[in-house]
């Protein structure tokens, strides 16, 4: 099939639009990277676009030597690992039993679980419940209340369904119980979806801050995003000093803001290329089921 | 009679021996749903009662006006009315401008004939979805800064005036919508691209024989193939018309644009968690949840009426 000249021109036009879109996606990050590596004088003189001017690493040194910031990074990393593990255990515990078609009460459980997707009690009832449970200002409030996503559970269950029942039945004939079958058949065959959902949970926790804002007053346990919010919204460097304990040199604030943004972005940028192929398959799976 | 019940008991015993571990596993997530999703629903009655810190929701006294005191108060509260308007406005613009964006991008990607370049575009376009709203707000603040942000420097050098992207209510609304599209357009194409792979390639072969051009292909094959997916997502989007995200407006707002950026979720946070007006904000939350469910059901019923599959 020979393409007409007009079709070819169209192809190139579409490619050009895609290139432009890619640039729009990356531009803000490149700009902030350039600012974080520039001297603050160059920023004030409007010289920094996409390439650093007056190259220096002061802002990064500054952020890295601030104990509040490094502690927050470490705490968020720990929290993310714990949350991802707890969430994956919970999601598996929920998804796996529900694939047994002859499990009594399965329909009722399904309905109970799905209903929570459509009706939500709202922020305040949750807040008051945590208060009554003594979870308020306790680190567990950042882990337990959102440890299970119905949507991700459905994705995992859909993946489990795609594993043929005959595999399970033959294992049952050999005398294997449900737990044994889970560990020796289902989990090993489900690595892509396990990787995808772990990534989704991890990104969700790394990026999340509203639960900490609402339910956690103890600043020690604030995740990195909330610290970042406070830094970004402190208008002058003096406010940064008083609010977050930064001993900031005046004039550095623009580059420091840029550097803190880069610090919270980099972990995502680092894992992103490696996990891409998994999460696209996972998201597609969720989409097809719908 | 006796024998059959004995057989039954044996069958039940067998069933339980085989499946008790499954119930044990399921009991943990079910307990989670009961405690963290269903018990909060019993707290919803606070919307109709006078909140008291020492009593359980069941024991609190009923509010005035047959319990509807706080709903009346909410609708007499100017801050709430603004929040309601802003929520509707921002969600409406998100729907009108944001909903078609991933469809257009998916069509573009689908027409792109260079596979490696297509994959690269996808990878780059998915990336913003993984950034938090705080980070995006940080990026936007630097990029759109009125004096030394890159966009305004570029505009000035081209001879235009600076634009107050984040510091003026009208501009802020469109920046807000644009940033939403920027973050999610790539990610949202995944669903459409998956649906496109289900279109029978023979249709394109046949249309090539008939000499159809690109637009005719899109119009008569690709878009009809996407129709069920579009309808499903449209139902879900309509169901969200009164829902309000918290992270996005909270991260992007600033004191200059409070008149358009204060949405219901922020109202609840400010009046409830910071202001401790629990009955009022529970009433607002309940109102919002109910409207969402009603809209979802109405959109679903409407889709079914027009012969579509619907979401349940």
Coordinates of C-alpha atoms in Angstrom, one line a residue:
Chain A
X1 CA 0.0 0.0 0.0
X2 CA 1.6 3.2 -1.1
X3 CA 0.8 6.2 0.9
X4 CA -0.2 9.4 -0.9
X5 CA 2.0 12.5 -0.5
X6 CA -0.9 14.1 1.4
X7 CA -1.1 11.2 3.9
X8 CA 2.7 11.5 4.5
X9 CA 2.5 15.2 5.1
X10 CA -0.3 14.4 7.6
X11 CA 1.9 11.9 9.4
X12 CA 4.7 14.4 9.8
X13 CA 2.3 17.0 11.0
X14 CA 0.9 14.6 13.7
X15 CA 4.5 13.7 14.7
X16 CA 5.2 17.4 15.1
X17 CA 2.2 18.0 17.3
X18 CA 3.3 15.0 19.5
X19 CA 6.8 16.5 19.7
X20 CA 5.3 19.8 20.8
X21 CA 3.2 18.0 23.5
X22 CA 6.3 16.2 24.8
X23 CA 8.0 19.5 25.1
X24 CA 5.1 21.0 27.0
X25 CA 5.1 18.0 29.4
X26 CA 8.8 18.4 30.1
X27 CA 9.3 22.1 30.0
X28 CA 8.2 23.0 33.6
X29 CA 10.5 20.3 35.0
X30 CA 13.5 21.5 33.0
X31 CA 12.8 25.1 33.9
X32 CA 12.7 24.3 37.6
X33 CA 15.8 22.2 37.4
X34 CA 17.6 25.1 35.7
X35 CA 16.5 27.4 38.4
X36 CA 17.6 25.1 41.2
X37 CA 21.1 25.1 39.7
X38 CA 21.3 28.8 39.1
X39 CA 22.5 31.7 41.2
X40 CA 19.6 33.7 42.7
X41 CA 21.0 36.9 41.1
X42 CA 20.5 35.3 37.7
X43 CA 16.9 34.4 38.5
X44 CA 16.2 38.0 39.7
X45 CA 17.8 39.3 36.5
X46 CA 15.3 37.1 34.5
X47 CA 18.1 35.2 32.8
X48 CA 17.1 31.7 33.6
X49 CA 14.9 29.9 31.1
X50 CA 16.0 26.3 30.4
X51 CA 19.7 26.4 31.1
X52 CA 21.3 27.2 34.5
X53 CA 23.1 30.6 34.7
X54 CA 25.7 31.2 37.4
X55 CA 26.0 27.5 38.0
X56 CA 26.0 26.5 41.7
X57 CA 24.9 23.8 44.0
X58 CA 24.3 26.0 47.1
X59 CA 20.5 25.3 47.2
X60 CA 21.0 21.6 47.2
X61 CA 23.7 21.8 49.9
X62 CA 21.4 23.9 51.8
X63 CA 18.5 21.5 51.6
X64 CA 20.6 18.4 52.2
X65 CA 22.1 19.9 55.4
X66 CA 18.8 20.8 56.8
X67 CA 17.9 18.1 59.3
X68 CA 14.1 18.8 59.0
X69 CA 14.2 18.2 55.3
X70 CA 16.3 15.0 55.4
X71 CA 14.3 13.6 58.2
X72 CA 11.1 14.2 56.3
X73 CA 12.5 12.5 53.2
X74 CA 13.5 9.5 55.3
X75 CA 10.2 9.3 57.2
X76 CA 8.2 9.5 53.9
X77 CA 10.4 6.8 52.4
X78 CA 9.8 4.5 55.5
X79 CA 6.1 5.4 55.5
X80 CA 5.8 4.6 51.8
X81 CA 7.4 1.2 52.2
X82 CA 5.2 0.3 55.1
X83 CA 2.0 1.5 53.5
X84 CA 2.7 -0.3 50.2
X85 CA 3.3 -3.6 52.0
X86 CA 0.2 -3.3 54.2
X87 CA -1.9 -2.2 51.2
X88 CA -0.7 -5.1 49.0
X89 CA -1.4 -7.6 51.8
X90 CA -4.9 -6.2 52.3
X91 CA -5.6 -6.1 48.6
X92 CA -4.6 -9.7 48.1
X93 CA -6.6 -10.8 51.1
X94 CA -9.6 -9.1 49.6
X95 CA -9.2 -10.1 46.0
X96 CA -8.2 -13.7 46.3
X97 CA -11.1 -15.2 48.2
X98 CA -13.6 -13.4 45.9
X99 CA -12.4 -15.4 42.8
X100 CA -13.8 -18.6 44.3
X101 CA -17.2 -18.7 42.5
X102 CA -18.7 -21.2 44.9
X103 CA -17.8 -19.2 48.0
X104 CA -21.0 -18.7 50.0
X105 CA -21.8 -15.0 50.6
X106 CA -19.6 -13.9 47.7
X107 CA -22.4 -11.7 46.2
X108 CA -23.1 -10.0 49.5
X109 CA -19.4 -9.3 50.1
X110 CA -19.1 -7.9 46.5
X111 CA -22.1 -5.6 47.0
X112 CA -20.9 -4.4 50.4
X113 CA -17.4 -3.6 49.0
X114 CA -18.6 -2.0 45.7
X115 CA -21.1 0.3 47.5
X116 CA -18.3 2.1 49.3
X117 CA -17.0 3.2 45.9
X118 CA -20.2 5.1 45.2
X119 CA -21.2 6.5 48.6
X120 CA -18.8 8.1 50.9
X121 CA -19.6 9.4 54.4
X122 CA -17.4 12.5 53.9
X123 CA -14.4 14.0 55.6
X124 CA -15.9 15.0 59.0
X125 CA -17.4 11.6 59.9
X126 CA -14.0 10.0 59.2
X127 CA -12.3 12.6 61.3
X128 CA -14.7 12.0 64.2
X129 CA -14.2 8.3 63.9
X130 CA -10.4 8.6 64.1
X131 CA -10.9 10.8 67.1
X132 CA -13.0 8.2 68.8
X133 CA -10.5 5.4 67.9
X134 CA -7.6 7.4 69.2
X135 CA -6.0 7.5 65.8
X136 CA -5.8 11.2 65.6
X137 CA -2.2 12.4 65.6
X138 CA -1.0 8.8 65.7
X139 CA 1.3 7.7 62.9
X140 CA -1.1 4.8 62.1
X141 CA -3.6 7.3 60.8
X142 CA -1.3 7.7 57.8
X143 CA -1.2 4.0 57.2
X144 CA -4.5 2.2 58.0
X145 CA -7.5 4.3 56.9
X146 CA -6.6 4.3 53.2
X147 CA -4.8 0.9 53.1
X148 CA -7.3 -0.7 50.7
X149 CA -8.5 0.7 47.4
X150 CA -11.6 -0.9 45.9
X151 CA -10.5 0.0 42.4
X152 CA -7.0 -1.6 42.8
X153 CA -8.7 -4.6 44.4
X154 CA -10.8 -5.0 41.3
X155 CA -7.8 -4.8 39.0
X156 CA -6.1 -7.5 41.0
X157 CA -9.2 -9.7 41.0
X158 CA -9.5 -9.3 37.2
X159 CA -5.9 -10.4 36.8
X160 CA -6.6 -13.4 39.1
X161 CA -9.6 -14.3 37.0
X162 CA -7.4 -14.5 33.9
X163 CA -5.5 -17.4 35.4
X164 CA -7.3 -20.6 34.3
X165 CA -9.4 -22.3 36.9
X166 CA -8.1 -25.6 35.8
X167 CA -4.7 -24.8 37.3
X168 CA -6.4 -24.3 40.7
X169 CA -8.6 -27.4 40.4
X170 CA -5.7 -29.6 39.6
X171 CA -3.8 -28.3 42.6
X172 CA -6.9 -28.9 44.7
X173 CA -7.0 -32.5 43.6
X174 CA -3.4 -32.8 44.7
X175 CA -4.6 -31.7 48.1
X176 CA -3.4 -28.1 48.2
X177 CA -5.4 -25.7 50.3
X178 CA -6.4 -22.1 49.3
X179 CA -3.3 -20.5 51.0
X180 CA -0.9 -22.9 49.3
X181 CA -2.5 -22.3 46.0
X182 CA -2.3 -18.6 46.5
X183 CA 1.4 -18.7 47.2
X184 CA 2.4 -21.4 44.7
X185 CA 0.2 -20.5 41.7
X186 CA -1.6 -17.1 41.9
X187 CA 1.1 -14.8 43.3
X188 CA 4.0 -16.1 41.1
X189 CA 1.8 -15.7 38.0
X190 CA 0.7 -12.3 39.0
X191 CA 4.0 -10.4 39.2
X192 CA 3.1 -7.7 36.6
X193 CA -0.1 -6.7 38.4
X194 CA 1.6 -6.9 41.8
X195 CA 4.4 -4.6 40.6
X196 CA 1.8 -2.2 39.1
X197 CA -0.4 -2.0 42.1
X198 CA 2.6 -1.6 44.4
X199 CA 3.7 1.3 42.3
X200 CA 0.3 2.9 42.4
X201 CA 0.1 2.5 46.2
X202 CA 3.6 3.8 46.6
X203 CA 3.1 6.8 44.4
X204 CA -0.2 7.6 46.2
X205 CA 1.5 7.6 49.6
X206 CA 4.6 9.5 48.4
X207 CA 2.4 12.2 46.8
X208 CA -0.3 12.2 49.5
X209 CA -0.6 15.0 52.1
X210 CA -4.3 15.7 52.8
X211 CA -4.6 13.0 55.4
X212 CA -1.6 14.3 57.3
X213 CA -2.9 17.9 57.0
X214 CA -6.3 16.9 58.5
X215 CA -5.5 14.2 61.0
X216 CA -1.9 14.7 62.0
X217 CA -0.8 17.8 64.0
X218 CA 2.6 16.4 65.0
X219 CA 5.1 17.9 62.6
X220 CA 7.5 15.1 63.1
X221 CA 5.3 12.8 61.2
X222 CA 4.4 15.1 58.4
X223 CA 5.3 13.6 55.0
X224 CA 7.5 15.4 52.5
X225 CA 4.7 16.9 50.5
X226 CA 3.3 18.8 53.4
X227 CA 6.8 20.2 54.4
X228 CA 7.2 21.2 50.7
X229 CA 3.8 22.9 50.8
X230 CA 4.9 24.9 53.8
X231 CA 8.2 25.9 52.2
X232 CA 6.5 26.9 49.0
X233 CA 3.9 29.0 50.7
X234 CA 6.3 30.8 52.9
X235 CA 6.5 34.0 50.9
X236 CA 9.9 35.3 52.1
X237 CA 12.9 33.5 53.3
X238 CA 12.4 34.9 56.8
X239 CA 9.1 33.2 57.0
X240 CA 10.8 30.0 55.9
X241 CA 13.1 30.4 58.8
X242 CA 10.4 30.9 61.4
X243 CA 8.0 28.3 60.0
X244 CA 10.3 25.5 59.1
X245 CA 13.5 26.3 61.1
X246 CA 15.5 27.0 57.9
X247 CA 18.5 29.2 58.7
X248 CA 18.2 30.7 55.3
X249 CA 20.5 33.3 53.6
X250 CA 18.4 36.1 52.1
X251 CA 17.9 35.9 48.4
X252 CA 18.3 32.2 48.2
X253 CA 14.6 31.5 48.5
X254 CA 13.9 31.1 44.7
X255 CA 16.6 28.6 44.2
X256 CA 15.8 26.8 47.4
X257 CA 12.2 26.5 46.4
X258 CA 13.3 25.1 43.1
X259 CA 15.7 22.7 44.8
X260 CA 13.1 21.4 47.2
X261 CA 10.6 20.8 44.4
X262 CA 13.3 18.9 42.5
X263 CA 14.2 16.8 45.6
X264 CA 10.6 15.6 46.0
X265 CA 10.3 14.9 42.2
X266 CA 13.5 13.0 41.7
X267 CA 12.5 9.8 43.4
X268 CA 9.5 9.6 41.1
X269 CA 11.6 10.3 38.1
X270 CA 14.1 7.6 39.1
X271 CA 11.6 4.8 39.5
X272 CA 9.4 5.9 36.6
X273 CA 11.3 4.5 33.6
X274 CA 11.9 1.1 35.2
X275 CA 8.3 0.4 36.2
X276 CA 6.6 1.9 33.1
X277 CA 6.0 -1.3 31.2
X278 CA 4.3 -2.8 34.3
X279 CA 1.9 0.0 35.1
X280 CA 0.8 0.5 31.6
X281 CA -0.3 -3.1 31.4
X282 CA -2.0 -2.7 34.8
X283 CA -3.9 0.4 33.9
X284 CA -5.0 -1.2 30.7
X285 CA -6.3 -4.2 32.6
X286 CA -8.3 -1.9 34.9
X287 CA -9.7 -0.1 31.9
X288 CA -10.8 -3.1 30.0
X289 CA -12.7 -4.5 33.0
X290 CA -14.3 -1.1 33.9
Chain B
X1 CA -35.5 -36.4 57.3
X2 CA -32.9 -37.1 59.9
X3 CA -30.6 -38.7 57.4
X4 CA -30.7 -35.8 55.0
X5 CA -29.9 -33.3 57.7
X6 CA -27.0 -35.4 58.7
X7 CA -25.8 -35.4 55.1
X8 CA -26.3 -31.6 55.0
X9 CA -24.3 -31.2 58.1
X10 CA -21.5 -33.3 56.7
X11 CA -21.6 -31.3 53.5
X12 CA -21.4 -28.0 55.4
X13 CA -18.5 -29.4 57.5
X14 CA -16.7 -30.4 54.3
X15 CA -17.3 -27.0 52.8
X16 CA -16.0 -25.3 55.8
X17 CA -13.0 -27.5 56.0
X18 CA -12.2 -26.6 52.4
X19 CA -12.9 -22.9 52.7
X20 CA -12.5 -21.7 56.3
X21 CA -9.1 -20.2 55.4
X22 CA -10.8 -18.1 52.7
X23 CA -13.2 -16.7 55.2
X24 CA -10.4 -16.0 57.6
X25 CA -8.5 -14.1 54.9
X26 CA -11.6 -12.1 53.8
X27 CA -12.5 -11.3 57.4
X28 CA -9.6 -8.8 57.6
X29 CA -10.6 -6.6 54.6
X30 CA -14.3 -6.9 55.6
X31 CA -13.5 -5.7 59.1
X32 CA -11.6 -2.8 57.4
X33 CA -14.7 -1.9 55.3
X34 CA -17.0 -2.1 58.3
X35 CA -14.8 0.1 60.5
X36 CA -13.5 2.6 58.0
X37 CA -16.3 2.8 55.5
X38 CA -19.6 1.7 57.2
X39 CA -19.2 3.0 60.7
X40 CA -18.4 6.6 59.4
X41 CA -21.8 6.3 57.7
X42 CA -23.5 6.1 61.1
X43 CA -21.7 9.3 62.0
X44 CA -23.5 11.0 59.2
X45 CA -26.5 11.5 61.5
X46 CA -24.5 14.3 63.2
X47 CA -25.7 16.4 60.2
X48 CA -29.2 16.3 61.8
X49 CA -28.1 16.6 65.4
X50 CA -26.5 19.1 67.8
X51 CA -22.9 18.1 68.1
X52 CA -21.7 17.3 71.6
X53 CA -18.2 16.2 72.3
X54 CA -19.1 14.0 75.2
X55 CA -21.9 12.0 73.6
X56 CA -21.9 9.3 70.9
X57 CA -23.8 10.3 67.7
X58 CA -26.7 8.2 68.7
X59 CA -27.2 10.1 71.9
X60 CA -26.9 13.6 70.6
X61 CA -30.1 15.7 70.7
X62 CA -31.8 16.5 67.4
X63 CA -31.2 19.8 65.7
X64 CA -33.9 22.4 65.3
X65 CA -36.3 22.6 62.3
X66 CA -36.9 18.8 62.3
X67 CA -33.2 18.2 62.2
X68 CA -32.6 20.2 59.1
X69 CA -31.2 23.2 61.0
X70 CA -27.6 22.8 59.6
X71 CA -28.7 22.3 56.0
X72 CA -30.6 25.6 56.3
X73 CA -27.6 27.2 57.9
X74 CA -25.3 25.9 55.1
X75 CA -27.5 27.5 52.4
X76 CA -27.6 30.8 54.3
X77 CA -23.8 30.7 54.6
X78 CA -22.2 32.9 51.9
X79 CA -18.9 31.0 52.1
X80 CA -20.7 27.7 51.3
X81 CA -22.7 29.2 48.5
X82 CA -19.4 30.5 46.9
X83 CA -17.9 27.1 47.5
X84 CA -20.8 25.5 45.7
X85 CA -20.6 27.8 42.8
X86 CA -16.8 27.4 42.5
X87 CA -17.1 23.6 42.7
X88 CA -19.7 23.6 39.9
X89 CA -17.7 26.1 37.8
X90 CA -14.4 24.3 38.0
X91 CA -15.9 20.9 37.5
X92 CA -17.9 22.1 34.5
X93 CA -14.8 23.6 32.9
X94 CA -12.9 20.5 33.6
X95 CA -15.6 18.5 31.9
X96 CA -15.9 20.7 28.9
X97 CA -12.2 21.3 28.3
X98 CA -10.7 18.3 30.0
X99 CA -12.9 15.5 28.9
X100 CA -12.3 15.7 25.1
X101 CA -8.5 16.2 25.5
X102 CA -7.5 12.6 26.1
X103 CA -9.8 11.5 23.2
X104 CA -8.1 13.9 20.9
X105 CA -4.6 12.8 22.1
X106 CA -5.5 9.1 21.7
X107 CA -6.7 9.7 18.1
X108 CA -3.4 11.5 17.4
X109 CA -1.3 8.7 18.9
X110 CA -3.4 6.2 17.0
X111 CA -2.6 8.0 13.7
X112 CA 1.1 8.2 14.5
X113 CA 2.9 5.8 12.2
X114 CA 6.3 5.6 13.9
X115 CA 6.0 3.0 16.7
X116 CA 9.1 3.9 18.7
X117 CA 8.3 7.6 18.6
X118 CA 4.8 6.8 19.7
X119 CA 6.0 4.9 22.7
X120 CA 8.3 7.7 23.6
X121 CA 5.5 10.2 23.4
X122 CA 3.3 8.0 25.6
X123 CA 6.1 7.6 28.2
X124 CA 6.6 11.4 28.4
X125 CA 2.9 12.1 28.4
X126 CA 2.2 9.7 31.3
X127 CA 4.9 11.2 33.5
X128 CA 3.0 14.3 34.9
X129 CA 0.3 12.0 36.3
X130 CA 2.9 10.8 38.9
X131 CA 3.7 14.2 40.3
X132 CA 1.8 15.4 43.3
X133 CA -0.3 18.5 43.2
X134 CA 2.1 20.2 45.7
X135 CA 4.9 19.6 43.2
X136 CA 2.8 20.8 40.3
X137 CA 1.9 23.9 42.2
X138 CA 5.6 24.4 42.9
X139 CA 6.4 24.0 39.3
X140 CA 3.6 26.3 38.2
X141 CA 4.6 28.9 40.7
X142 CA 8.1 29.1 39.3
X143 CA 7.0 28.8 35.7
X144 CA 4.2 31.4 35.8
X145 CA 5.8 33.8 38.3
X146 CA 4.7 37.3 37.3
X147 CA 8.1 38.9 37.0
X148 CA 10.8 36.2 36.7
X149 CA 8.8 33.1 35.6
X150 CA 9.9 31.6 32.3
X151 CA 6.5 32.1 30.5
X152 CA 6.3 35.8 31.4
X153 CA 10.0 36.4 30.5
X154 CA 9.3 34.8 27.1
X155 CA 6.1 36.9 26.6
X156 CA 8.0 40.1 27.6
X157 CA 10.8 39.3 25.1
X158 CA 8.2 38.8 22.4
X159 CA 6.8 42.2 23.2
X160 CA 3.7 41.2 25.2
X161 CA 2.6 42.2 28.6
X162 CA 3.0 39.9 31.6
X163 CA 0.0 37.7 32.3
X164 CA -1.0 37.1 36.0
X165 CA -1.6 33.4 35.4
X166 CA -2.0 32.5 39.1
X167 CA -2.8 35.9 40.7
X168 CA -6.0 36.9 39.1
X169 CA -9.3 35.0 39.5
X170 CA -10.2 34.7 35.8
X171 CA -6.7 33.7 34.7
X172 CA -6.4 31.4 37.7
X173 CA -9.5 29.4 36.7
X174 CA -8.0 28.6 33.3
X175 CA -4.6 27.9 34.7
X176 CA -6.2 25.5 37.1
X177 CA -8.0 23.7 34.3
X178 CA -5.0 23.7 32.1
X179 CA -2.8 22.2 34.8
X180 CA -5.4 19.5 35.3
X181 CA -5.3 18.6 31.6
X182 CA -1.5 18.8 31.7
X183 CA -1.3 16.3 34.5
X184 CA -3.9 13.8 33.4
X185 CA -4.3 14.0 29.6
X186 CA -1.6 11.4 28.9
X187 CA -2.7 9.0 31.6
X188 CA -6.3 9.2 30.5
X189 CA -5.5 8.1 27.0
X190 CA -4.5 4.7 28.3
X191 CA -8.2 3.6 28.5
X192 CA -8.9 4.9 25.0
X193 CA -5.8 3.3 23.5
X194 CA -6.8 0.0 25.0
X195 CA -10.2 0.4 23.5
X196 CA -8.7 1.2 20.1
X197 CA -6.8 -2.1 20.1
X198 CA -10.2 -3.9 20.2
X199 CA -11.3 -2.3 16.9
X200 CA -11.2 -4.9 14.1
X201 CA -8.3 -4.1 11.7
X202 CA -10.3 -5.5 8.8
X203 CA -12.5 -2.4 9.0
X204 CA -9.5 -0.2 8.2
X205 CA -8.4 -2.6 5.4
X206 CA -11.8 -2.4 3.9
X207 CA -11.9 1.3 4.1
X208 CA -8.5 1.6 2.4
X209 CA -9.8 -0.4 -0.5
X210 CA -12.7 2.0 -0.7
X211 CA -10.2 4.9 -0.8
X212 CA -11.2 6.4 2.5
X213 CA -9.0 9.2 3.8
X214 CA -7.8 9.8 7.4
X215 CA -10.8 11.9 8.4
X216 CA -13.2 9.4 7.1
X217 CA -11.5 6.6 9.0
X218 CA -11.6 8.6 12.2
X219 CA -15.2 9.6 11.6
X220 CA -16.6 6.2 10.6
X221 CA -14.4 3.6 12.2
X222 CA -12.3 4.9 15.1
X223 CA -14.8 7.2 16.9
X224 CA -17.6 4.7 16.7
X225 CA -15.2 2.1 18.1
X226 CA -14.5 4.4 21.0
X227 CA -18.2 5.2 21.7
X228 CA -18.9 2.7 24.5
X229 CA -15.7 3.8 26.4
X230 CA -16.5 7.5 25.9
X231 CA -20.1 7.0 27.2
X232 CA -18.9 5.0 30.2
X233 CA -16.3 7.7 31.2
X234 CA -18.8 10.4 30.5
X235 CA -21.3 8.9 33.0
X236 CA -18.6 8.6 35.6
X237 CA -17.5 12.2 34.9
X238 CA -21.1 13.5 35.2
X239 CA -21.4 11.6 38.5
X240 CA -18.4 13.7 39.7
X241 CA -19.9 17.1 38.8
X242 CA -20.3 18.1 42.4
X243 CA -17.5 16.2 43.9
X244 CA -14.5 18.2 44.8
X245 CA -10.9 17.2 44.9
X246 CA -9.0 18.6 47.9
X247 CA -5.3 18.4 46.8
X248 CA -5.6 20.3 43.6
X249 CA -7.4 23.5 44.7
X250 CA -5.6 23.4 48.0
X251 CA -2.2 23.3 46.5
X252 CA -2.9 25.8 43.7
X253 CA -4.8 28.5 45.6
X254 CA -3.4 31.7 47.0
X255 CA -4.9 34.6 48.9
X256 CA -5.5 36.6 45.7
X257 CA -7.8 34.1 44.1
X258 CA -9.8 32.8 47.1
X259 CA -13.0 34.1 45.5
X260 CA -12.8 31.3 42.9
X261 CA -10.6 28.6 44.5
X262 CA -12.6 27.8 47.6
X263 CA -14.4 24.6 46.7
X264 CA -16.6 22.5 49.0
X265 CA -13.8 20.2 50.2
X266 CA -11.8 23.2 51.3
X267 CA -14.9 24.7 53.0
X268 CA -15.3 21.5 54.9
X269 CA -11.7 21.5 55.9
X270 CA -11.8 25.2 57.0
X271 CA -15.2 25.1 58.8
X272 CA -15.0 21.5 60.1
X273 CA -11.5 20.5 60.9
X274 CA -10.1 23.9 61.6
X275 CA -13.3 25.6 62.7
X276 CA -14.8 22.6 64.6
X277 CA -18.4 23.2 63.2
X278 CA -18.9 19.5 62.8
X279 CA -22.7 19.4 62.3
X280 CA -22.6 22.0 59.6
X281 CA -19.8 20.4 57.7
X282 CA -21.2 16.9 58.0
X283 CA -24.4 18.2 56.5
X284 CA -22.5 19.8 53.6
X285 CA -20.6 16.5 53.1
X286 CA -23.8 14.5 53.1
X287 CA -25.4 16.9 50.6
X288 CA -22.4 16.6 48.3
X289 CA -22.3 12.8 48.5
X290 CA -26.1 12.5 47.8
X291 CA -25.9 14.8 44.8
X292 CA -23.0 12.8 43.5
X293 CA -24.9 9.5 43.8
X294 CA -28.0 11.1 42.2
X295 CA -26.1 12.5 39.3
X296 CA -24.3 9.2 38.7
X297 CA -27.6 7.3 38.7
X298 CA -29.3 9.9 36.4
X299 CA -26.4 9.8 34.0
X300 CA -26.4 6.0 34.0
X301 CA -30.2 5.9 33.4
X302 CA -29.9 8.4 30.6
X303 CA -27.2 6.4 28.9
X304 CA -29.3 3.3 29.1
X305 CA -32.2 5.1 27.6
X306 CA -30.1 5.9 24.6
X307 CA -29.3 2.3 24.2
X308 CA -25.8 2.3 25.8
X309 CA -24.5 -0.3 28.2
X310 CA -24.2 1.9 31.3
X311 CA -21.9 1.2 34.2
X312 CA -24.1 -1.3 36.1

